[in-house]
mmCIF file of C-alpha atoms in Angstrom:
data_model
loop_
_atom_site.group_PDB
_atom_site.id
_atom_site.type_symbol
_atom_site.label_atom_id
_atom_site.label_comp_id
_atom_site.label_asym_id
_atom_site.label_seq_id
_atom_site.Cartn_x
_atom_site.Cartn_y
_atom_site.Cartn_z
ATOM 1 C CA MET A 1 0.000 0.000 0.000
ATOM 2 C CA SER A 2 2.809 2.439 0.809
ATOM 3 C CA GLY A 3 4.562 2.255 -2.575
ATOM 4 C CA LYS A 4 5.323 5.758 -3.870
ATOM 5 C CA HIS A 5 5.026 4.799 -7.556
ATOM 6 C CA SER A 6 2.487 1.969 -7.908
ATOM 7 C CA GLY A 7 1.105 1.519 -4.395
ATOM 8 C CA VAL A 8 -2.427 2.275 -3.265
ATOM 9 C CA GLN A 9 -1.347 5.618 -1.823
ATOM 10 C CA ALA A 10 0.120 6.662 -5.206
ATOM 11 C CA GLN A 11 -3.100 5.737 -7.017
ATOM 12 C CA ILE A 12 -5.203 7.670 -4.506
ATOM 13 C CA LYS A 13 -2.970 10.744 -4.799
ATOM 14 C CA GLU A 14 -3.543 10.794 -8.548
ATOM 15 C CA VAL A 15 -7.197 11.549 -7.818
ATOM 16 C CA ALA A 16 -6.920 13.415 -4.485
ATOM 17 C CA LYS A 17 -3.753 15.512 -4.387
ATOM 18 C CA LEU A 18 -4.147 16.389 -0.699
ATOM 19 C CA ALA A 19 -4.584 12.794 0.494
ATOM 20 C CA PHE A 20 -1.572 12.285 2.769
ATOM 21 C CA TYR A 21 -0.491 8.729 3.488
ATOM 22 C CA VAL A 22 -0.488 8.142 7.253
ATOM 23 C CA HIS A 23 0.941 4.841 8.398
ATOM 24 C CA CYS A 24 -0.310 3.421 11.698
ATOM 25 C CA ASN A 25 1.948 5.037 14.308
ATOM 26 C CA ALA A 26 2.060 1.906 16.471
ATOM 27 C CA HIS A 27 3.381 -0.018 13.455
ATOM 28 C CA CYS A 28 5.818 2.816 12.681
ATOM 29 C CA LEU A 29 7.455 2.364 16.084
ATOM 30 C CA ASN A 30 7.518 -1.393 15.530
ATOM 31 C CA LEU A 31 9.269 -0.882 12.177
ATOM 32 C CA VAL A 32 11.786 1.449 13.842
ATOM 33 C CA LEU A 33 12.924 -1.397 16.080
ATOM 34 C CA VAL A 34 12.755 -4.012 13.310
ATOM 35 C CA ASP A 35 14.848 -1.971 10.859
ATOM 36 C CA THR A 36 17.329 -1.054 13.601
ATOM 37 C CA VAL A 37 18.049 -4.692 14.374
ATOM 38 C CA ARG A 38 17.920 -5.768 10.738
ATOM 39 C CA GLY A 39 20.615 -3.229 9.832
ATOM 40 C CA ILE A 40 23.066 -4.593 12.435
ATOM 41 C CA PRO A 41 23.989 -8.260 11.844
ATOM 42 C CA GLU A 42 25.381 -8.710 15.367
ATOM 43 C CA ALA A 43 22.117 -7.464 16.877
ATOM 44 C CA GLU A 44 20.111 -9.828 14.679
ATOM 45 C CA CYS A 45 22.246 -12.739 15.913
ATOM 46 C CA PHE A 46 21.684 -11.566 19.482
ATOM 47 C CA PHE A 47 17.895 -11.835 19.201
ATOM 48 C CA SER A 48 18.202 -15.197 17.449
ATOM 49 C CA LEU A 49 20.205 -16.485 20.408
ATOM 50 C CA LEU A 50 17.649 -14.947 22.783
ATOM 51 C CA LYS A 51 14.930 -16.929 21.022
ATOM 52 C CA GLN A 52 16.923 -20.162 21.178
ATOM 53 C CA LEU A 53 17.507 -19.705 24.917
ATOM 54 C CA TYR A 54 13.758 -19.350 25.475
ATOM 55 C CA ILE A 55 13.008 -22.472 23.420
ATOM 56 C CA TYR A 56 15.683 -24.496 25.228
ATOM 57 C CA MET A 57 14.711 -23.401 28.754
ATOM 58 C CA SER A 58 10.994 -23.962 28.050
ATOM 59 C CA GLY A 59 11.516 -27.561 26.956
ATOM 60 C CA SER A 60 9.818 -30.211 29.070
ATOM 61 C CA ALA A 61 13.152 -31.886 29.894
ATOM 62 C CA VAL A 62 14.984 -28.682 30.919
ATOM 63 C CA HIS A 63 12.226 -26.598 32.513
ATOM 64 C CA PRO A 64 12.137 -28.467 35.897
ATOM 65 C CA LYS A 65 15.910 -27.976 36.180
ATOM 66 C CA TRP A 66 15.480 -24.278 35.341
ATOM 67 C CA LEU A 67 12.933 -23.837 38.154
ATOM 68 C CA GLN A 68 15.096 -25.760 40.624
ATOM 69 C CA VAL A 69 18.189 -23.627 39.974
ATOM 70 C CA GLN A 70 16.178 -20.419 40.419
ATOM 71 C CA GLN A 71 14.838 -21.612 43.783
ATOM 72 C CA GLU A 72 18.411 -22.314 44.908
ATOM 73 C CA MET A 73 19.847 -18.963 43.736
ATOM 74 C CA TYR A 74 16.988 -16.482 44.320
ATOM 75 C CA THR A 75 14.290 -15.761 46.841
ATOM 76 C CA GLY A 76 10.711 -15.436 45.767
ATOM 77 C CA ALA A 77 8.816 -17.031 42.905
ATOM 78 C CA PRO A 78 10.779 -18.308 39.879
ATOM 79 C CA ARG A 79 10.663 -16.160 36.764
ATOM 80 C CA GLU A 80 10.076 -17.437 33.248
ATOM 81 C CA LEU A 81 11.878 -16.257 30.156
ATOM 82 C CA GLN A 82 9.604 -14.343 27.786
ATOM 83 C CA VAL A 83 8.728 -15.408 24.257
ATOM 84 C CA LEU A 84 9.786 -12.975 21.522
ATOM 85 C CA SER A 85 6.848 -11.345 19.754
ATOM 86 C CA ASP A 86 7.203 -10.936 15.984
ATOM 87 C CA THR A 87 4.539 -8.215 15.794
ATOM 88 C CA ARG A 88 5.229 -6.149 18.927
ATOM 89 C CA TRP A 89 8.967 -5.604 19.145
ATOM 90 C CA ALA A 90 8.703 -3.245 22.104
ATOM 91 C CA SER A 91 7.441 -6.209 24.153
ATOM 92 C CA ARG A 92 10.893 -7.755 23.720
ATOM 93 C CA TYR A 93 11.915 -5.489 26.562
ATOM 94 C CA TYR A 94 10.424 -8.041 28.972
ATOM 95 C CA ALA A 95 12.493 -10.786 27.345
ATOM 96 C CA CYS A 96 15.681 -8.735 27.790
ATOM 97 C CA ARG A 97 14.768 -7.688 31.329
ATOM 98 C CA ASN A 98 13.939 -11.210 32.538
ATOM 99 C CA LEU A 99 17.083 -12.671 30.991
ATOM 100 C CA TRP A 100 19.179 -9.873 32.514
ATOM 101 C CA ASP A 101 17.806 -10.667 35.980
ATOM 102 C CA ARG A 102 18.253 -14.440 35.555
ATOM 103 C CA LEU A 103 21.366 -14.729 33.363
ATOM 104 C CA PRO A 104 23.551 -16.260 36.141
ATOM 105 C CA ALA A 105 20.886 -18.944 36.608
ATOM 106 C CA VAL A 106 20.768 -19.587 32.852
ATOM 107 C CA VAL A 107 24.552 -20.027 32.754
ATOM 108 C CA LYS A 108 24.464 -22.415 35.721
ATOM 109 C CA VAL A 109 21.746 -24.549 34.101
ATOM 110 C CA LEU A 110 23.704 -24.796 30.861
ATOM 111 C CA GLU A 111 26.921 -25.686 32.694
ATOM 112 C CA GLU A 112 25.230 -28.496 34.605
ATOM 113 C CA LEU A 113 23.476 -29.844 31.501
ATOM 114 C CA CYS A 114 26.725 -29.939 29.504
ATOM 115 C CA ASP A 115 27.634 -33.115 31.429
ATOM 116 C CA ASP A 116 24.121 -34.531 31.321
ATOM 117 C CA HIS A 117 23.660 -38.156 30.292
ATOM 118 C CA SER A 118 21.096 -37.185 27.662
ATOM 119 C CA SER A 119 22.970 -36.491 24.445
ATOM 120 C CA GLU A 120 20.285 -34.136 23.094
ATOM 121 C CA ARG A 121 20.227 -31.883 26.173
ATOM 122 C CA SER A 122 24.008 -31.956 26.446
ATOM 123 C CA VAL A 123 24.564 -30.995 22.808
ATOM 124 C CA GLY A 124 22.055 -28.148 23.112
ATOM 125 C CA ALA A 125 23.711 -26.787 26.259
ATOM 126 C CA ARG A 126 27.203 -27.037 24.735
ATOM 127 C CA GLY A 127 26.015 -25.118 21.698
ATOM 128 C CA LEU A 128 24.381 -22.292 23.685
ATOM 129 C CA LEU A 129 26.836 -21.795 26.538
ATOM 130 C CA PRO A 130 29.860 -20.532 24.511
ATOM 131 C CA GLN A 131 27.644 -17.971 22.771
ATOM 132 C CA ILE A 132 26.832 -16.240 26.077
ATOM 133 C CA ASP A 133 30.001 -14.166 25.885
ATOM 134 C CA PHE A 134 30.875 -10.598 26.809
ATOM 135 C CA GLN A 135 29.467 -9.186 23.561
ATOM 136 C CA PHE A 136 26.118 -10.891 24.249
ATOM 137 C CA ILE A 137 25.948 -9.269 27.700
ATOM 138 C CA VAL A 138 26.728 -5.852 26.195
ATOM 139 C CA PHE A 139 23.918 -6.210 23.646
ATOM 140 C CA LEU A 140 21.590 -7.432 26.397
ATOM 141 C CA ALA A 141 22.292 -4.284 28.439
ATOM 142 C CA ILE A 142 21.903 -2.001 25.398
ATOM 143 C CA PHE A 143 18.542 -3.369 24.255
ATOM 144 C CA LYS A 144 17.207 -3.654 27.805
ATOM 145 C CA LYS A 145 17.813 0.072 28.215
ATOM 146 C CA LEU A 146 16.652 1.272 24.784
ATOM 147 C CA LEU A 147 13.613 -1.016 24.482
ATOM 148 C CA GLY A 148 12.574 -0.054 27.993
ATOM 149 C CA ASP A 149 12.476 3.604 26.957
ATOM 150 C CA ALA A 150 10.550 2.795 23.754
ATOM 151 C CA LYS A 151 7.949 0.634 25.514
ATOM 152 C CA LEU A 152 6.203 3.615 27.138
ATOM 153 C CA LEU A 153 5.578 5.125 23.703
ATOM 154 C CA SER A 154 4.434 1.743 22.373
ATOM 155 C CA ASP A 155 1.860 1.383 25.168
ATOM 156 C CA MET A 156 0.574 4.896 24.513
ATOM 157 C CA LEU A 157 0.152 4.286 20.761
ATOM 158 C CA GLN A 158 -1.791 1.065 21.417
ATOM 159 C CA SER A 159 -4.003 2.507 24.157
ATOM 160 C CA SER A 160 -7.763 2.556 23.561
ATOM 161 C CA SER A 161 -7.829 6.130 24.948
ATOM 162 C CA LEU A 162 -5.049 7.375 22.676
ATOM 163 C CA ASP A 163 -4.041 10.994 23.259
ATOM 164 C CA LEU A 164 -2.322 11.985 20.022
ATOM 165 C CA ALA A 165 -0.841 15.197 21.405
ATOM 166 C CA LYS A 166 0.790 13.293 24.262
ATOM 167 C CA ALA A 167 1.963 10.652 21.797
ATOM 168 C CA VAL A 168 3.744 13.339 19.758
ATOM 169 C CA ASP A 169 5.312 14.711 22.941
ATOM 170 C CA LEU A 170 6.501 11.214 23.840
ATOM 171 C CA VAL A 171 8.034 10.754 20.375
ATOM 172 C CA GLU A 172 9.955 13.993 20.729
ATOM 173 C CA ALA A 173 10.928 13.139 24.313
ATOM 174 C CA LEU A 174 12.184 9.712 23.192
ATOM 175 C CA ILE A 175 14.314 11.299 20.459
ATOM 176 C CA SER A 176 15.750 13.810 22.958
ATOM 177 C CA THR A 177 16.468 11.001 25.423
ATOM 178 C CA PHE A 178 18.332 8.949 22.836
ATOM 179 C CA GLU A 179 20.326 12.015 21.766
ATOM 180 C CA SER A 180 21.410 12.559 25.378
ATOM 181 C CA TYR A 181 22.589 8.937 25.581
ATOM 182 C CA ARG A 182 25.550 9.750 23.345
ATOM 183 C CA SER A 183 27.335 11.253 26.331
ATOM 184 C CA GLU A 184 30.135 9.127 27.744
ATOM 185 C CA GLN A 185 28.642 9.224 31.243
ATOM 186 C CA VAL A 186 25.591 7.222 30.141
ATOM 187 C CA PHE A 187 27.730 4.492 28.622
ATOM 188 C CA ASP A 188 30.028 4.494 31.666
ATOM 189 C CA ASP A 189 27.080 3.651 33.904
ATOM 190 C CA LEU A 190 25.956 0.979 31.448
ATOM 191 C CA TRP A 191 29.486 -0.395 31.276
ATOM 192 C CA ASP A 192 29.649 -0.806 35.067
ATOM 193 C CA THR A 193 26.462 -2.903 35.076
ATOM 194 C CA VAL A 194 27.825 -5.037 32.212
ATOM 195 C CA LEU A 195 31.080 -5.707 34.084
ATOM 196 C CA GLU A 196 29.190 -6.647 37.232
ATOM 197 C CA LEU A 197 26.897 -9.104 35.414
ATOM 198 C CA ALA A 198 29.822 -10.610 33.480
ATOM 199 C CA LYS A 199 31.602 -11.206 36.784
ATOM 200 C CA GLN A 200 28.515 -12.919 38.248
ATOM 201 C CA CYS A 201 28.256 -15.187 35.202
ATOM 202 C CA ASP A 202 32.022 -15.892 35.191
ATOM 203 C CA VAL A 203 32.290 -14.592 31.613
ATOM 204 C CA SER A 204 35.708 -13.381 30.487
ATOM 205 C CA ILE A 205 35.763 -9.593 30.131
ATOM 206 C CA ASP A 206 36.992 -8.592 26.690
ATOM 207 C CA THR A 207 38.727 -5.228 27.194
ATOM 208 C CA ALA A 208 41.942 -5.941 25.292
ATOM 209 C CA PRO A 209 43.074 -3.400 22.650
ATOM 210 C CA LYS A 210 41.707 -4.143 19.222
ATOM 211 C CA ARG A 211 44.112 -4.840 16.399
ATOM 212 C CA LYS A 212 44.265 -2.236 13.671
ATOM 213 C CA ARG A 213 42.833 -3.511 10.406
ATOM 214 C CA THR A 214 45.212 -2.956 7.521
ATOM 215 C CA LEU A 215 44.170 -1.913 4.048
ATOM 216 C CA SER A 216 44.218 -4.620 1.400
ATOM 217 C CA SER A 217 47.351 -4.650 -0.750
ATOM 218 C CA LYS A 218 45.141 -4.725 -3.860
ATOM 219 C CA LEU A 219 43.982 -1.181 -3.052
ATOM 220 C CA LYS A 220 47.480 0.312 -2.902
ATOM 221 C CA GLY A 221 47.882 3.228 -5.299
ATOM 222 C CA TYR A 222 44.141 3.947 -5.293
ATOM 223 C CA ARG A 223 42.256 6.705 -3.510
ATOM 224 C CA VAL A 224 39.759 5.087 -1.112
ATOM 225 C CA PRO A 225 36.937 7.502 -0.119
ATOM 226 C CA SER A 226 35.469 5.189 2.579
ATOM 227 C CA THR A 227 36.937 3.322 5.525
ATOM 228 C CA VAL A 228 36.269 -0.165 4.014
ATOM 229 C CA GLY A 229 36.375 -1.492 7.560
ATOM 230 C CA SER A 230 39.852 -0.151 8.236
ATOM 231 C CA GLN A 231 39.602 1.631 11.559
ATOM 232 C CA GLU A 232 41.573 1.917 14.729
ATOM 233 C CA THR A 233 39.412 1.549 17.815
ATOM 234 C CA GLY A 234 41.408 2.146 21.055
ATOM 235 C CA ASN A 235 40.686 -0.170 23.933
ATOM 236 C CA GLY A 236 37.779 -2.569 24.231
ATOM 237 C CA LYS A 237 35.502 -0.134 26.067
ATOM 238 C CA ASP A 238 35.775 2.442 23.281
ATOM 239 C CA TYR A 239 35.060 -0.245 20.721
ATOM 240 C CA TYR A 240 31.848 -1.322 22.465
ATOM 241 C CA ARG A 241 30.760 2.295 22.913
ATOM 242 C CA THR A 242 31.323 3.415 19.319
ATOM 243 C CA GLY A 243 30.899 0.123 17.476
ATOM 244 C CA MET A 244 27.857 -1.198 19.343
ATOM 245 C CA PHE A 245 26.076 1.275 21.640
ATOM 246 C CA ASN A 246 26.364 4.358 19.422
ATOM 247 C CA LEU A 247 25.694 2.273 16.318
ATOM 248 C CA VAL A 248 22.369 0.970 17.674
ATOM 249 C CA LEU A 249 21.529 4.422 19.028
ATOM 250 C CA ASP A 250 22.205 6.211 15.731
ATOM 251 C CA ARG A 251 20.174 3.758 13.677
ATOM 252 C CA MET A 252 17.246 4.012 16.067
ATOM 253 C CA LEU A 253 17.399 7.822 16.004
ATOM 254 C CA SER A 254 17.546 7.831 12.215
ATOM 255 C CA GLU A 255 14.516 5.536 11.937
ATOM 256 C CA LEU A 256 12.543 7.561 14.496
ATOM 257 C CA ARG A 257 13.121 10.828 12.637
ATOM 258 C CA ASN A 258 12.295 9.189 9.322
ATOM 259 C CA ARG A 259 9.069 7.426 10.340
ATOM 260 C CA PHE A 260 7.774 10.114 12.714
ATOM 261 C CA SER A 261 8.252 13.044 10.360
ATOM 262 C CA ASN A 262 7.110 16.606 11.018
ATOM 263 C CA GLN A 263 4.137 16.101 8.687
ATOM 264 C CA ASN A 264 2.835 13.087 10.622
ATOM 265 C CA CYS A 265 3.340 14.880 13.939
ATOM 266 C CA ASP A 266 1.430 17.930 12.662
ATOM 267 C CA ILE A 267 -1.462 15.663 11.645
ATOM 268 C CA MET A 268 -1.499 13.971 15.051
ATOM 269 C CA ARG A 269 -1.430 17.291 16.920
ATOM 270 C CA GLY A 270 -4.149 18.714 14.682
ATOM 271 C CA ILE A 271 -6.482 15.760 15.239
ATOM 272 C CA GLN A 272 -5.955 15.986 18.988
ATOM 273 C CA ALA A 273 -6.706 19.735 18.908
ATOM 274 C CA LEU A 274 -10.119 18.880 17.419
ATOM 275 C CA ASN A 275 -10.962 16.549 20.309
ATOM 276 C CA PRO A 276 -13.250 18.436 22.764
ATOM 277 C CA SER A 277 -12.030 16.264 25.655
ATOM 278 C CA SER A 278 -8.405 17.248 25.071
ATOM 279 C CA LYS A 279 -6.569 19.994 26.943
ATOM 280 C CA SER A 280 -5.300 21.264 23.587
ATOM 281 C CA PHE A 281 -8.824 21.660 22.161
ATOM 282 C CA CYS A 282 -8.894 24.483 19.555
ATOM 283 C CA ASP A 283 -5.174 25.103 20.020
ATOM 284 C CA LYS A 284 -4.346 27.699 17.387
ATOM 285 C CA ASP A 285 -0.810 26.569 16.502
ATOM 286 C CA SER A 286 -1.751 22.881 16.178
ATOM 287 C CA LEU A 287 -4.808 23.573 14.012
ATOM 288 C CA PHE A 288 -2.971 26.049 11.792
ATOM 289 C CA ALA A 289 -0.225 23.510 11.025
ATOM 290 C CA PHE A 290 -2.911 20.886 10.333
ATOM 291 C CA ALA A 291 -4.904 23.260 8.106
ATOM 292 C CA LYS A 292 -1.840 24.226 6.041
ATOM 293 C CA LEU A 293 -1.428 20.622 4.911
ATOM 294 C CA TYR A 294 -4.884 20.681 3.332
ATOM 295 C CA GLY A 295 -4.775 24.188 1.865
ATOM 296 C CA CYS A 296 -7.349 25.745 4.188
ATOM 297 C CA ASP A 297 -7.836 29.487 4.623
ATOM 298 C CA LEU A 298 -6.036 30.336 7.881
ATOM 299 C CA VAL A 299 -7.698 33.766 8.204
ATOM 300 C CA ASP A 300 -11.178 32.235 8.135
ATOM 301 C CA LEU A 301 -10.057 29.494 10.525
ATOM 302 C CA GLU A 302 -8.830 32.057 13.057
ATOM 303 C CA HIS A 303 -12.231 33.765 13.134
ATOM 304 C CA GLU A 304 -14.050 30.425 13.296
ATOM 305 C CA LEU A 305 -12.000 29.259 16.275
ATOM 306 C CA TYR A 306 -13.030 32.331 18.229
ATOM 307 C CA GLN A 307 -16.688 31.841 17.362
ATOM 308 C CA ILE A 308 -16.767 28.069 17.954
ATOM 309 C CA LYS A 309 -15.548 28.580 21.519
ATOM 310 C CA ARG A 310 -18.253 31.173 22.182
ATOM 311 C CA VAL A 311 -21.020 28.990 20.705
ATOM 312 C CA SER A 312 -19.813 25.965 22.665
ATOM 313 C CA ASP A 313 -19.644 27.875 25.969
ATOM 314 C CA ARG A 314 -23.105 29.341 25.372
ATOM 315 C CA LYS A 315 -24.619 25.870 24.780
ATOM 316 C CA VAL A 316 -23.021 24.573 27.961
ATOM 317 C CA LYS A 317 -24.491 27.452 29.967
ATOM 318 C CA GLN A 318 -27.906 26.571 28.548
ATOM 319 C CA GLY A 319 -27.575 23.057 29.993
ATOM 320 C CA MET A 320 -26.346 21.195 26.909
ATOM 321 C CA GLN A 321 -23.493 18.737 27.422
ATOM 322 C CA ARG A 322 -20.233 19.564 25.706
ATOM 323 C CA PRO A 323 -19.517 17.133 22.792
ATOM 324 C CA PRO A 324 -17.149 14.464 24.189
ATOM 325 C CA THR A 325 -15.659 13.226 20.885
ATOM 326 C CA ILE A 326 -14.786 14.520 17.418
ATOM 327 C CA VAL A 327 -17.795 12.635 15.996
ATOM 328 C CA ASP A 328 -20.123 14.449 18.384
ATOM 329 C CA LEU A 329 -18.406 17.738 17.622
ATOM 330 C CA ALA A 330 -18.906 17.247 13.860
ATOM 331 C CA ALA A 331 -22.599 16.522 14.457
ATOM 332 C CA PHE A 332 -22.856 19.559 16.747
ATOM 333 C CA ILE A 333 -21.548 22.028 14.148
ATOM 334 C CA GLU A 334 -23.399 20.429 11.229
ATOM 335 C CA PRO A 335 -26.286 22.980 11.457
ATOM 336 C CA TYR A 336 -23.675 25.789 11.405
ATOM 337 C CA GLN A 337 -21.661 24.325 8.526
ATOM 338 C CA GLU A 338 -21.951 27.437 6.366
ATOM 339 C CA VAL A 339 -20.582 29.571 9.199
ATOM 340 C CA PHE A 340 -17.833 27.161 10.301
ATOM 341 C CA ASP A 341 -16.861 25.910 6.865
ATOM 342 C CA VAL A 342 -13.113 25.421 7.464
ATOM 343 C CA PHE A 343 -13.515 23.997 10.966
ATOM 344 C CA SER A 344 -16.198 21.558 9.778
ATOM 345 C CA ARG A 345 -13.928 20.445 6.942
ATOM 346 C CA LEU A 346 -11.053 19.771 9.355
ATOM 347 C CA CYS A 347 -13.336 17.689 11.581
ATOM 348 C CA LYS A 348 -14.364 15.507 8.638
ATOM 349 C CA ILE A 349 -10.716 15.076 7.617
ATOM 350 C CA ALA A 350 -9.773 14.079 11.164
ATOM 351 C CA LEU A 351 -12.540 11.460 11.242
ATOM 352 C CA ALA A 352 -11.305 9.936 7.979
ATOM 353 C CA ILE A 353 -7.610 9.579 8.924
ATOM 354 C CA PRO A 354 -6.755 6.280 10.665
ATOM 355 C CA VAL A 355 -3.813 7.402 12.799
ATOM 356 C CA SER A 356 -3.763 4.064 14.620
ATOM 357 C CA THR A 357 -5.094 0.605 13.759
ATOM 358 C CA ALA A 358 -4.968 -0.625 17.355
ATOM 359 C CA ALA A 359 -8.796 -0.555 17.615
ATOM 360 C CA CYS A 360 -9.135 -2.659 14.447
ATOM 361 C CA GLU A 361 -6.615 -5.187 15.730
ATOM 362 C CA ARG A 362 -8.482 -5.479 19.016
ATOM 363 C CA SER A 363 -11.599 -6.316 16.982
ATOM 364 C CA PHE A 364 -9.768 -9.105 15.155
ATOM 365 C CA SER A 365 -8.441 -10.421 18.463
ATOM 366 C CA CYS A 366 -11.997 -10.581 19.829
ATOM 367 C CA LEU A 367 -13.143 -12.408 16.706
ATOM 368 C CA LYS A 368 -10.597 -15.159 17.428
ATOM 369 C CA LEU A 369 -11.991 -15.505 20.934
ATOM 370 C CA VAL A 370 -15.565 -15.742 19.672
ATOM 371 C CA LYS A 371 -15.063 -18.052 16.701
ATOM 372 C CA THR A 372 -13.240 -20.959 18.330
ATOM 373 C CA HIS A 373 -12.874 -24.535 17.082
ATOM 374 C CA LEU A 374 -15.841 -25.579 19.249
ATOM 375 C CA ARG A 375 -18.005 -22.733 17.975
ATOM 376 C CA ILE A 376 -17.140 -22.789 14.307
ATOM 377 C CA GLY A 377 -20.210 -24.762 13.255
ATOM 378 C CA THR A 378 -21.778 -23.978 9.915
ATOM 379 C CA THR A 379 -25.052 -23.020 11.611
ATOM 380 C CA MET A 380 -23.620 -19.710 12.830
ATOM 381 C CA GLY A 381 -24.555 -16.951 10.414
ATOM 382 C CA GLU A 382 -22.775 -13.668 9.760
ATOM 383 C CA ASP A 383 -25.309 -11.656 11.771
ATOM 384 C CA ARG A 384 -24.891 -13.803 14.889
ATOM 385 C CA LEU A 385 -21.103 -13.759 14.567
ATOM 386 C CA SER A 386 -21.126 -9.970 14.189
ATOM 387 C CA ASP A 387 -23.393 -9.550 17.218
ATOM 388 C CA LEU A 388 -21.207 -11.813 19.350
ATOM 389 C CA GLY A 389 -18.170 -9.849 18.220
ATOM 390 C CA VAL A 390 -19.748 -6.561 19.293
ATOM 391 C CA LEU A 391 -20.614 -8.048 22.703
ATOM 392 C CA SER A 392 -17.046 -9.280 23.113
ATOM 393 C CA ILE A 393 -15.497 -5.956 22.086
ATOM 394 C CA GLU A 394 -17.868 -3.943 24.298
ATOM 395 C CA HIS A 395 -17.668 -6.439 27.169
ATOM 396 C CA ARG A 396 -17.611 -3.701 29.830
ATOM 397 C CA ARG A 397 -20.875 -2.193 28.623
ATOM 398 C CA ALA A 398 -22.379 -5.663 28.117
ATOM 399 C CA ALA A 399 -21.549 -6.629 31.713
ATOM 400 C CA SER A 400 -23.449 -3.588 33.032
ATOM 401 C CA LEU A 401 -26.700 -4.537 31.257
ATOM 402 C CA ASN A 402 -29.632 -6.085 33.139
ATOM 403 C CA LEU A 403 -30.279 -9.485 31.533
ATOM 404 C CA ASP A 404 -33.641 -9.906 33.320
ATOM 405 C CA GLU A 405 -35.024 -6.954 31.373
ATOM 406 C CA PHE A 406 -33.939 -8.588 28.097
ATOM 407 C CA VAL A 407 -35.666 -11.848 29.051
ATOM 408 C CA ASP A 408 -38.889 -10.016 29.930
ATOM 409 C CA ARG A 409 -38.824 -8.046 26.684
ATOM 410 C CA PHE A 410 -38.172 -11.209 24.669
ATOM 411 C CA ALA A 411 -41.092 -12.944 26.409
ATOM 412 C CA ARG A 412 -43.451 -10.070 25.641
ATOM 413 C CA ASN A 413 -42.465 -9.731 21.957
ATOM 414 C CA HIS A 414 -42.293 -13.424 20.976
ATOM 415 C CA HIS A 415 -45.586 -15.107 21.915
ATOM 416 C CA ASN A 416 -45.003 -18.106 19.666
ATOM 417 C CA ARG A 417 -41.904 -19.339 21.546
ATOM 418 C CA ARG A 418 -41.700 -23.071 22.250
ATOM 419 C CA ILE A 419 -39.618 -22.795 25.426
ATOM 420 C CA GLN A 420 -41.438 -21.351 28.442
ATOM 421 C CA LEU A 421 -39.011 -18.837 29.890
ATOM 422 C CA LEU A 422 -41.148 -17.676 32.824
#
């Protein structure tokens, strides 16, 4: 859909020049993390190993041993390693956090199973244990920190009560936070935690000076405009800071700025400024930036904003409830459409832009709960399935209904029923 030349958005723009393509912001953040890891081969190997550790520790033959070792080493309830989600990368923070807290126990389990009599368990442990090296611990610390910061934004973008203005503020705050992480003090604190965990796991600390990579003899006599991998990195700490931490940080910053562009942020702020329940309702700066994208008359909009506030306050004084949503606001100003032409147009645009698809995905999740293998009979029609889906999605409102009133109404309206309900 997002193809610039032959995608759906390109075909729509041929007809409607002002139709901006807005990708779901929750998926944009997910793609930021996916593309960051995909662009760094070492990071991709790290998450592959993380997945293999979860599969190995969750096996029926190893899991009792895993619980036993945790009870011996820690107080409190044992903790499970988290499965890696392919669709919600921010949730991988829990996987990194749980492994960080239980890495010494993981190493102990693998060491004991290396000498196990079962060849399959022993081979698996011998294959995983050497890969838990110092570089793995550094990546674990990096992604635990960065994914933890990104998870707050991910939860906000998937919330059913999404505040778009706050979401934009969180995007900008996340970018500012990552920019501040380039200071050496931040990595020094991270480095201390890595050294401490490596010591607990009895992993050799790789801080030896790195060998300088020499230029290939085939390139002698030629001007080489790039480094071609030939770089001198100081000691091991500098290598991990510049070659791993800053590399992941820079790629994540680049993806955040690219996918959360100024245009998308202006659209999100503008939609939130049209929400009567928002603190930024009728904010002049947000609505002006939103109106510019669609070629609206800013002079007329300025006068309309002043009048819409007066009309709204007057209706409230008369006892009318203030419109709680943008849909209610659009219906409220419909009789005054000729007067509030620009404002009414912006409301309709805001209602047509799907900034987030989290609500749609929740609907599909409910459909899976309703249409199970035991309930998938051919007798269920589309109307019944749709009604059950609505009840499942609106389960809070459904739970507050009085079922006795429904039974009484059904008994009064259907006199030819075969089952005597009362």
